[in-house]
Coordinates of C-alpha atoms and ligand atoms in Angstrom, one line a residue:
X1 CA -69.6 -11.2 48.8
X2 CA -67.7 -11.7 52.2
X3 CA -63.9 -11.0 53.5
X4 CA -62.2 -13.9 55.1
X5 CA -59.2 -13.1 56.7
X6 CA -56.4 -15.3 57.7
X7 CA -53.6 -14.8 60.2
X8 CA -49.9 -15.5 60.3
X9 CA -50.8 -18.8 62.7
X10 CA -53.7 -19.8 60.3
X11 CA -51.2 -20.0 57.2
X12 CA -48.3 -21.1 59.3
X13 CA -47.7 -24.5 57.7
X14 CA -49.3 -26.8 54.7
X15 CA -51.3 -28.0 57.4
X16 CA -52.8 -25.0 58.1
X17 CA -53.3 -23.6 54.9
X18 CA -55.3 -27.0 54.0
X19 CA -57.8 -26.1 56.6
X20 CA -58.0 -22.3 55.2
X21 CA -58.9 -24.1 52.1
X22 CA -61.6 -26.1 53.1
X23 CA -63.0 -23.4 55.9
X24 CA -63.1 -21.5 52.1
X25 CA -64.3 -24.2 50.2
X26 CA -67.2 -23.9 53.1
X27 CA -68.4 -20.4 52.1
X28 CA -68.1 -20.4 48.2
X29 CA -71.6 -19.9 47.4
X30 CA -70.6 -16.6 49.2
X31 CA -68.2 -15.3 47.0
X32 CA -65.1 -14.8 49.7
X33 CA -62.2 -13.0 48.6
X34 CA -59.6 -13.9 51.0
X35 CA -56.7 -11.8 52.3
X36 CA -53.4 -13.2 54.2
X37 CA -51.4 -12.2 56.6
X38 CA -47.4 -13.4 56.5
X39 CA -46.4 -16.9 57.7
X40 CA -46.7 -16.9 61.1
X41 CA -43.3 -15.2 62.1
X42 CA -42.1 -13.9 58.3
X43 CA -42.4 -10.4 59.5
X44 CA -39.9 -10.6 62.4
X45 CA -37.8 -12.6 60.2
X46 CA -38.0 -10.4 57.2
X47 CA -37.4 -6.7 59.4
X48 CA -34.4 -8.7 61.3
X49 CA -32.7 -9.6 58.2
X50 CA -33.2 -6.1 56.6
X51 CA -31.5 -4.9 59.6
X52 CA -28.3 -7.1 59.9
X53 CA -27.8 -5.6 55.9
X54 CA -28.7 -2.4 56.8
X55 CA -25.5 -2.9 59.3
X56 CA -23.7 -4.2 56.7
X57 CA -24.0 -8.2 58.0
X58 CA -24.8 -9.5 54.8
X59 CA -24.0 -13.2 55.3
X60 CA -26.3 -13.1 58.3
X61 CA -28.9 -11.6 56.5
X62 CA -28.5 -13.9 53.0
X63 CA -28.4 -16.6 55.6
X64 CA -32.1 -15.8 57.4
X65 CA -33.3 -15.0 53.6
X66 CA -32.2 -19.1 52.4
X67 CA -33.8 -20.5 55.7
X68 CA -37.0 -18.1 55.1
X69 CA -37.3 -19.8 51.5
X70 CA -36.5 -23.5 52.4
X71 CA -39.3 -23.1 54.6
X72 CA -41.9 -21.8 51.9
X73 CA -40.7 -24.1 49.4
X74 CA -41.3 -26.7 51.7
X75 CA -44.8 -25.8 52.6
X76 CA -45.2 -25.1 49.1
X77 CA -44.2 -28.8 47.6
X78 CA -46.2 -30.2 50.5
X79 CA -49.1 -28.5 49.4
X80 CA -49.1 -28.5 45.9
X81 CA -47.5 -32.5 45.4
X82 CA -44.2 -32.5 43.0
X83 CA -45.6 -32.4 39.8
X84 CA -48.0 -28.7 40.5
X85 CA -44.6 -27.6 43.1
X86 CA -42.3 -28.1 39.9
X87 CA -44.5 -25.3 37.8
X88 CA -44.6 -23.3 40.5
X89 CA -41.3 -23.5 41.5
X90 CA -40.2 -20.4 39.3
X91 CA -43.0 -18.4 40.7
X92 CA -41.4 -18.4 44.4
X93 CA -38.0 -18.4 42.9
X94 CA -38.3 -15.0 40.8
X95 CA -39.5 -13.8 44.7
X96 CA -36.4 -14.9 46.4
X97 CA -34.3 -13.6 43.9
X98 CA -35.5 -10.5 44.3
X99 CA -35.4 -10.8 47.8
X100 CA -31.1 -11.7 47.7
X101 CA -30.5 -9.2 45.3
X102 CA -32.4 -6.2 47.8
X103 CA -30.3 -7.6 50.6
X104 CA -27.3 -7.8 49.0
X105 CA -27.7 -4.1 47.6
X106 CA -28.5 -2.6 50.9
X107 CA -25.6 -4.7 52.6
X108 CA -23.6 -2.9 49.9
X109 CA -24.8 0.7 51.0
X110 CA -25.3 -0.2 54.7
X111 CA -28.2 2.1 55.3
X112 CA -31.6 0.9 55.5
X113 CA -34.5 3.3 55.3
X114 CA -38.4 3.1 56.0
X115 CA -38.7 2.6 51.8
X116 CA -36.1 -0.3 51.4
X117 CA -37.7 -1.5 55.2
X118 CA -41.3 -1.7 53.5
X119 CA -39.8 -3.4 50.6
X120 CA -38.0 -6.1 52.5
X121 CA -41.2 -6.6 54.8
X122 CA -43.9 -6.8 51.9
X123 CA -42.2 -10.3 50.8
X124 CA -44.3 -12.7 53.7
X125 CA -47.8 -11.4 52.0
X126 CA -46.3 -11.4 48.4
X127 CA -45.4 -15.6 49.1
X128 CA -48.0 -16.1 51.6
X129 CA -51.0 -14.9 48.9
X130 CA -48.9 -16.8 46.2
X131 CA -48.5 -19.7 48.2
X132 CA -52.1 -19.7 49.3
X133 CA -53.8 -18.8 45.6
X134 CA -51.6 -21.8 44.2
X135 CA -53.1 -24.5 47.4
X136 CA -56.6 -23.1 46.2
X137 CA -55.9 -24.0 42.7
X138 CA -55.1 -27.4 43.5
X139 CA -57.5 -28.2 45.0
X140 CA -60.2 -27.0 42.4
X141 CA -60.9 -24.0 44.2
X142 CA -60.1 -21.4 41.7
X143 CA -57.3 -19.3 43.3
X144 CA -57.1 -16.1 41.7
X145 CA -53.6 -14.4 43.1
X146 CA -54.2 -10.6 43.5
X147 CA -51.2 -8.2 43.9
X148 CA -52.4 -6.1 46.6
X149 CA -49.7 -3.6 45.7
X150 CA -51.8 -3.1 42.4
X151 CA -54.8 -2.4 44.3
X152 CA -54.0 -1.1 47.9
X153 CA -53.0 3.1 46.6
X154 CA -51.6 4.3 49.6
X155 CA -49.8 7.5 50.8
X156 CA -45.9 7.4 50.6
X157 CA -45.2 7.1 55.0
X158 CA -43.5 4.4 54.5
X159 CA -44.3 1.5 57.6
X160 CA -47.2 3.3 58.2
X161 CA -48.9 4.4 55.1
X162 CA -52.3 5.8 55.0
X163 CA -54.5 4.3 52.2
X164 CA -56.5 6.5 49.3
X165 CA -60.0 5.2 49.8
X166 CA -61.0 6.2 45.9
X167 CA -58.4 5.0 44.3
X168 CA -58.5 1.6 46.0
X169 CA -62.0 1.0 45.9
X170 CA -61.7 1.5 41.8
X171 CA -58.8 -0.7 41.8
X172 CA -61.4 -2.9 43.6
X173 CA -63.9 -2.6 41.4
X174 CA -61.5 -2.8 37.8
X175 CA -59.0 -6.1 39.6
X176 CA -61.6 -7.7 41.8
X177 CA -65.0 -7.7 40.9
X178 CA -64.4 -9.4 38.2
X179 CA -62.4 -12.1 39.2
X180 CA -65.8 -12.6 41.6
X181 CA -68.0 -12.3 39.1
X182 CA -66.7 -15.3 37.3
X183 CA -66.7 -17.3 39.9
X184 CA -63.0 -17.4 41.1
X185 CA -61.7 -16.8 44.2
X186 CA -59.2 -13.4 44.6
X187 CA -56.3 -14.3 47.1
X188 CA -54.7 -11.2 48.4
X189 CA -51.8 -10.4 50.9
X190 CA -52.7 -8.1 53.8
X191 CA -50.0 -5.6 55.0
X192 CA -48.9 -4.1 51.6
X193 CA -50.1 -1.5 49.0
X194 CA -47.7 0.8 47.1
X195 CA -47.6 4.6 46.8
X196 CA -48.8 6.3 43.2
X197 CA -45.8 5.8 41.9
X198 CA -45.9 2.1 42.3
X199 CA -43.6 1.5 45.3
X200 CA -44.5 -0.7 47.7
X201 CA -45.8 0.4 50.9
X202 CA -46.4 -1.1 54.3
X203 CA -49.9 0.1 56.7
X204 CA -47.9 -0.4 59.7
X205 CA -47.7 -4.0 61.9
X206 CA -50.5 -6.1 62.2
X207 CA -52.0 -4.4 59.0
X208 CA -53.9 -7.3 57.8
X209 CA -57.0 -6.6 59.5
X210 CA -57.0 -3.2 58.2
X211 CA -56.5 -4.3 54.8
X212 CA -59.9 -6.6 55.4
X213 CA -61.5 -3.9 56.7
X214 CA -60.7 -1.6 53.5
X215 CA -61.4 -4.5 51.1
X216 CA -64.3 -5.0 52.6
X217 CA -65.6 -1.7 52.9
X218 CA -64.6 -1.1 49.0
X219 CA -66.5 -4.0 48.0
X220 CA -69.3 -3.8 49.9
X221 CA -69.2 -6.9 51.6
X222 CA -71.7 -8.9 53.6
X223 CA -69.2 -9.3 56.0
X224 CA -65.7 -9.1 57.1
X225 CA -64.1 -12.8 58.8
X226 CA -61.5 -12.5 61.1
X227 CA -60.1 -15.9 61.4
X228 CA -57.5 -16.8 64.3
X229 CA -56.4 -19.0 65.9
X230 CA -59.3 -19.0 69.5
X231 CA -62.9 -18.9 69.7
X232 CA -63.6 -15.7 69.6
X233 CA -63.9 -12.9 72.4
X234 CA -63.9 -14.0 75.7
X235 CA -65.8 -13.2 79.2
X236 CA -62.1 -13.0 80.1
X237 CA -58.8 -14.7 80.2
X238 CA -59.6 -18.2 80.4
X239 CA -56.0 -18.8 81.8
X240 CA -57.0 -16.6 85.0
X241 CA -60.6 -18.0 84.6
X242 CA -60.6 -21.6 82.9
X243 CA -64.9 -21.2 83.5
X244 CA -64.5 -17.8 81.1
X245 CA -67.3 -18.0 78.1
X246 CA -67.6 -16.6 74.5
X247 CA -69.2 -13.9 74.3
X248 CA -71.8 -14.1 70.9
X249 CA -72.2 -10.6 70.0
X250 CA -70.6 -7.2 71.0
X251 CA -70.1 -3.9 69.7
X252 CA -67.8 -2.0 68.5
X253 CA -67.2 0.1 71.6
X254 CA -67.1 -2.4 73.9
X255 CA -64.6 -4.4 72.1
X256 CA -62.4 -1.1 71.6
X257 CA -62.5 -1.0 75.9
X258 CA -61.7 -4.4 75.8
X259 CA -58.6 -4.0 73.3
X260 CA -57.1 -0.9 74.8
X261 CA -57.6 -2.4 78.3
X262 CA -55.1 -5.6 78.1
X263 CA -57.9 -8.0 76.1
X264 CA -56.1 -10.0 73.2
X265 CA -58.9 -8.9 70.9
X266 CA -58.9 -7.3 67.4
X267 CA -58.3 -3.7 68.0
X268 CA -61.6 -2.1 66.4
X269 CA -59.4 1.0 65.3
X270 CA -58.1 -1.2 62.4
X271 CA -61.6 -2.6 61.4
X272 CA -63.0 1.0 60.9
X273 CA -63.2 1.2 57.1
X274 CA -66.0 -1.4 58.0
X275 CA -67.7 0.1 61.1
X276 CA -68.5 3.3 59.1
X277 CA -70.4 1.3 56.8
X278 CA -71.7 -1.0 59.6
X279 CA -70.7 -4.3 58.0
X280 CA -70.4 -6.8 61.2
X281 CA -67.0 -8.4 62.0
X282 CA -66.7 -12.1 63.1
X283 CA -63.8 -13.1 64.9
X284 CA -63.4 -17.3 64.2
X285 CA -61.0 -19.6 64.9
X286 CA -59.3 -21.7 62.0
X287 CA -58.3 -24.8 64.2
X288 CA -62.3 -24.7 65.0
X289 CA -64.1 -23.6 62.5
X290 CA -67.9 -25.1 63.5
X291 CA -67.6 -22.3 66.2
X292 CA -69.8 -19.7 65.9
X293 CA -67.3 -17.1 67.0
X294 CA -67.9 -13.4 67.8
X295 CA -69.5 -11.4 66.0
X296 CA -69.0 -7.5 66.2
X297 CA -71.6 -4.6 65.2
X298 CA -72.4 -1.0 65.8
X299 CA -75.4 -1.8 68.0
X300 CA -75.4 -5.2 69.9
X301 CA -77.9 -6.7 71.9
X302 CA -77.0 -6.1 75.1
X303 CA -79.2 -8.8 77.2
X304 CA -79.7 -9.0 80.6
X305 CA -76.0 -9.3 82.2
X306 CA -74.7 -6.0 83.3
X307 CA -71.1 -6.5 82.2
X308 CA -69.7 -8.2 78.8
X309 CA -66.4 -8.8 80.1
X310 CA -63.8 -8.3 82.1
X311 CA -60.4 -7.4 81.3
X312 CA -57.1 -6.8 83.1
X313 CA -53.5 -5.2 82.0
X314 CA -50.5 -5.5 84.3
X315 CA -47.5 -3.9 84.1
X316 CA -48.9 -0.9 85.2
X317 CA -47.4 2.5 87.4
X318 CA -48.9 5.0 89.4
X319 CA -47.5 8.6 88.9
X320 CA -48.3 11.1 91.8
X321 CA -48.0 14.3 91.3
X322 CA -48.9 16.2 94.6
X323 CA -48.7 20.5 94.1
X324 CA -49.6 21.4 97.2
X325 CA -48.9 25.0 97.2
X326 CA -50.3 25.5 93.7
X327 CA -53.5 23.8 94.3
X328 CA -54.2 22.8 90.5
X329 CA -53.2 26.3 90.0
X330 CA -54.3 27.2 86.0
X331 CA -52.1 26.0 83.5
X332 CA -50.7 23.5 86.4
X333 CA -52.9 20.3 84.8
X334 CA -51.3 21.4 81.0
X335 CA -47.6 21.5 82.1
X336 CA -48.1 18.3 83.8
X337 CA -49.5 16.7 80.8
X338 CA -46.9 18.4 78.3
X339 CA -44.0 16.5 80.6
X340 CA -45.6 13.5 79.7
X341 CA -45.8 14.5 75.9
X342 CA -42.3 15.1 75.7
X343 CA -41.3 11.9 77.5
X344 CA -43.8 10.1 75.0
X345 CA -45.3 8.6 77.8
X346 CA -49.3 7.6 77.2
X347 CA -51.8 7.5 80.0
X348 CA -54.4 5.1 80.9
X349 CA -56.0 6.2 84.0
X350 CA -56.0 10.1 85.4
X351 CA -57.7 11.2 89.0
X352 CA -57.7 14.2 90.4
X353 CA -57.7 15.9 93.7
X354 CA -57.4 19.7 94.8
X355 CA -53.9 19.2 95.5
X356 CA -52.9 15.9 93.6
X357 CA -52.8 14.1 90.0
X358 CA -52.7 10.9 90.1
X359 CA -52.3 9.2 86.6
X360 CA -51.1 5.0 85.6
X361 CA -48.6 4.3 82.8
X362 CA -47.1 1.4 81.3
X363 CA -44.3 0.2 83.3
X364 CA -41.7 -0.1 80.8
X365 CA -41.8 3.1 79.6
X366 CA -39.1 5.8 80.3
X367 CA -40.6 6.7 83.8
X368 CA -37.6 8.1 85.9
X369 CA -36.7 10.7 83.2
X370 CA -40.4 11.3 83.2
X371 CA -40.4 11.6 87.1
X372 CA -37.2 13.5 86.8
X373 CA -38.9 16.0 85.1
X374 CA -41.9 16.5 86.7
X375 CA -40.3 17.0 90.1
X376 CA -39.6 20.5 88.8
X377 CA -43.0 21.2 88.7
X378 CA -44.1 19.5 91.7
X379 CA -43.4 16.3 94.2
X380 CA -43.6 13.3 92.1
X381 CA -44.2 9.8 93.6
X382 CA -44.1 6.2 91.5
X383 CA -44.9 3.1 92.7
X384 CA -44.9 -0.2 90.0
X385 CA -46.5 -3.4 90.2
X386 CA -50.0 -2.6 89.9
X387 CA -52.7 -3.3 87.1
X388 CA -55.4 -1.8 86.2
X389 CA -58.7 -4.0 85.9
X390 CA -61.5 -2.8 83.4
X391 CA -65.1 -4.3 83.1
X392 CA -67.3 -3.4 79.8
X393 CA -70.7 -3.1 78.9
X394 CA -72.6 -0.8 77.2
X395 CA -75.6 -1.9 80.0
X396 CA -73.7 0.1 82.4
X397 CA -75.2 3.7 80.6
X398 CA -78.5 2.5 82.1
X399 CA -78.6 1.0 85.4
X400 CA -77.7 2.9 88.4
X401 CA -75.7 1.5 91.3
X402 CA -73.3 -0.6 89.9
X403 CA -70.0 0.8 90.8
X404 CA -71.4 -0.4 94.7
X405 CA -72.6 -4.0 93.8
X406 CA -68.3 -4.0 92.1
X407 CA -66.8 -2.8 95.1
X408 CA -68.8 -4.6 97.5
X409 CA -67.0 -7.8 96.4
X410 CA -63.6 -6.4 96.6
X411 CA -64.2 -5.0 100.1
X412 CA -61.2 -6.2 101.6
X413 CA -58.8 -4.9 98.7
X414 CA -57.4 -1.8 98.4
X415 CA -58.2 -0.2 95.5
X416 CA -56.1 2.7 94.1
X417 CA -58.3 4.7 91.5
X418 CA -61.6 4.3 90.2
X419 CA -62.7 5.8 86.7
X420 CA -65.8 5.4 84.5
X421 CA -65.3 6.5 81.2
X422 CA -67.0 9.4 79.5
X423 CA -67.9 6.2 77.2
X424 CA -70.1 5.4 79.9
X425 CA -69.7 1.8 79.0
X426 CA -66.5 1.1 81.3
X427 CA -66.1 0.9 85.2
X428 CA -62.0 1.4 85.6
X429 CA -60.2 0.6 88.9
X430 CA -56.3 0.1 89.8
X431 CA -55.5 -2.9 92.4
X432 CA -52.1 -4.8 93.0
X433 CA -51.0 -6.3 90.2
X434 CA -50.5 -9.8 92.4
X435 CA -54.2 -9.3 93.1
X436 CA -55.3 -10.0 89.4
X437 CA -56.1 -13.1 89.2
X438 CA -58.2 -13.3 92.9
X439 CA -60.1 -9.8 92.1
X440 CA -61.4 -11.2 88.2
X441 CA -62.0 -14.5 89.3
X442 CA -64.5 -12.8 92.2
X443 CA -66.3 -10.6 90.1
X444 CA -66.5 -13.2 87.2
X445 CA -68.3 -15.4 89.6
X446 CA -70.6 -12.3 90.4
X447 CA -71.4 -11.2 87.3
X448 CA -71.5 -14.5 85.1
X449 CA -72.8 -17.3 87.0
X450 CA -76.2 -16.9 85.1
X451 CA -75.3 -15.3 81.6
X452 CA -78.0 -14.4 79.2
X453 CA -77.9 -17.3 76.2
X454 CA -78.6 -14.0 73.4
X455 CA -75.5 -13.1 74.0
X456 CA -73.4 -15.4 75.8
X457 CA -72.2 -18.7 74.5
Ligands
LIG1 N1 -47.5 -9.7 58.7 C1 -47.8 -8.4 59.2 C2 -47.3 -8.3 60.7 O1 -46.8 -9.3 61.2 C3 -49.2 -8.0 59.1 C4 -50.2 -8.9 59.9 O2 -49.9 -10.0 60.2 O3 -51.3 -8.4 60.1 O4 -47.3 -7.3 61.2
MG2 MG1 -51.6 -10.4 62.9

């Protein structure tokens, strides 16, 4: 059996949930089980309107809830014709009512908490599956609704719960299998689960690819299907790049460089569940389905290119932190490191000298009250507007001398800091941020003019 997994912009509209259909209809003979993510947008909706009741706005919030089911009804009675909407009709309603009367009961207590928050959330994969399973159905595809919340056993951290491997995987096996094994096809919402005791959970934003990932792994499957809405992963931005090519096949670590440096890629973290068992992960894109995608293993063929991609994230600060009379005396690294802790500030980069830390940070976070603090330790410099520019491949491990052939082509930039990884797979630098686009269109043109066809598209 496979996983197929749609995103909020692949079920945004009848439209789109037609072509999930037929993508589907495509891969029956492989026994999919399909998970969804909310209508594109539901979830900001749905967390918006719990918090105007949670402040007591409950005409605001009732309001967002009848606009939020005009537009499912309306997808719904497009996709399903009058006659199928009219049976269904009930179905959606029974949600929505449950929905008003939540909203109205925490307008009435004006306190919203992570429980009620999961509760409000869980309603754009309860109607998306719904909506989804009843499309299936009517168009002879045997939709088989699954409540996730019956078969995702999660922890009780609400927003963010942690899943119980066992007892999923024999909820798996007692709701799932079977529906497979006679020949239907399970439809279930990403996102949600419930606790032991039955309440319903959340596994924190953009859960629907972990919920794949732990369907998948439970099951077994061939394969997990990301499906989005572009080709796949990229050489790099095409927008910076428009000659940028899909890349075939990567692995697992070099997509995680890719994610954490700036690349709009699935974050592997939320696919492990199917690393560990070393099922591959396709990325795919609904609006083009004949297109091969990416696919994502443990070991990929690394061909003859030195580099897989190239990635950039902006929005980046440098933090000095010069000691010169302690000269990295001991302890001097840890109490530089616990400021940032306490100012929950997360680090990208870090260089050291004898007498200096130098370390980037996302610009938006809380810097000056990080700065603030530090300068007790030592003198603290910050300077914005820089990004830092990442290039993967796991090729780099091997061949010697790279790091010159880089910097060679960027010899009339000024480059900040330069890290490689103790992954050994990345080569890490800091430039101006108003350099990005010049410095990856260079090194694109260095490193992919010829690109090996095993792995490049
Ligand atoms: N609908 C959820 C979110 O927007 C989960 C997901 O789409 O993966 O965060
Ligand atoms: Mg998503």
């Amino acid at each position: 059996m496979i996983v197929m997994k749609f995103g909020g912009t692949s079920v945004e509209d009848a439209k789109a949930i037609d072509r999930v259909a037929s993508i589907v209809e495509g891969r029956l003979a492989k026994q999919p089980v399909v998970v969804v993510s909310a209508m594109a947008k539901v979830t900001d909706t749905l967390l918006t309107m719990a918090r105007a009741a949670g402040e007591g706005e409950r005409k605001t919030a009732l309001k967002l809830c009848r606009s939020l089911q005009e537009r499912h009804y309306n997808t719904a009675s497009e996709l399903l014709g009058t006659a199928l909407f009219t049976e269904f009709h009930s179905e959606l309603g029974a949600e929505f009512e449950a929905l008003d009367e939540l909203l109205r009961g925490i307008a009435a207590v004006g306190e919203i908490t992570p429980r009620t928050t999961d509760h409000v959330a869980s309603f754009g994969e309860v109607l998306s599956s719904r909506i989804v399973a009843a499309a299936f159905a009517a168009r002879g595809l045997k939709g088989a609704h699954v409540d996730s919340r019956e078969v995702l056993i999660t922890d009780s951290a609400y927003m963010s719960a942690i899943p119980h491997y066992e007892e999923t995987n024999a909820r798996l096996q007692e709701k799932v299998t079977p529906l497979l094994d006679s020949g239907q096809v399970p439809v279930m919402g990403g996102f949600i689960g419930a606790n032991r005791a039955g309440i319903t959970t959340t596994i924190g934003r953009g859960g629907s690819d972990f919920s794949a990932a732990i369907f998948g792994a439970g099951l077994a499957a061939e394969k997990i299907e990301i499906w989005t809405d572009v080709d796949g992963i990229l050489t790099t931005d095409p927008r910076i790049c428009p000659d940028a090519r899909r890349i075939k096949v990567i692995s697992f670590d070099e997509a995680a460089e890719l994610a954490y440096f700036g690349a709009k890629v699935l974050h592997p973290a939320t696919v492990l569940p199917a690393i560990q068992k070393n099922i591959p992960v396709y990325v795919l894109n609904s609006c083009n389905p004949s297109c091969e995608g990416t696919r994502i293993t443990t070991r990929a063929p690394q061909g003859k290119n030195i580099f897989k991609a190239i990635a950039a994230k902006k929005r980046i600060t440098i933090v000095d932190v010069a000691a010169p009379r302690m000269l990295l005396a001991h302890g001097f690294l840890r109490a530089i490191f616990e400021a940032f802790d306490r100012h929950k500030v997360a680090v990208d980069v870090v260089s050291t000298s004898e007498v200096s830390v130098s370390v980037t940070v996302d610009s938006n976070q809380a810097i000056p009250a990080l700065a603030a603090d530090l300068a007790k330790l030592a003198d603290v410099k910050y300077e914005g507007r820089k990004a830092i520019v990442c290039l993967v491949g796991e090729n780099l491990r091997q061949k010697p001398g790279i790091a010159g052939l880089v910097f060679r082509e960027l010899a009339d930039k000024k480059i900040r800091m330069i890290s490689q990884g103790a992954s050994e797979i990345n080569l890490t630098f800091v430039i101006e941020e108003d350099e990005v686009p010049e410095v990856i269109q260079r090194l694109h043109k260095t490193f992919f003019a010829e690109l090996d066809p095993e792995v490049f598209a």
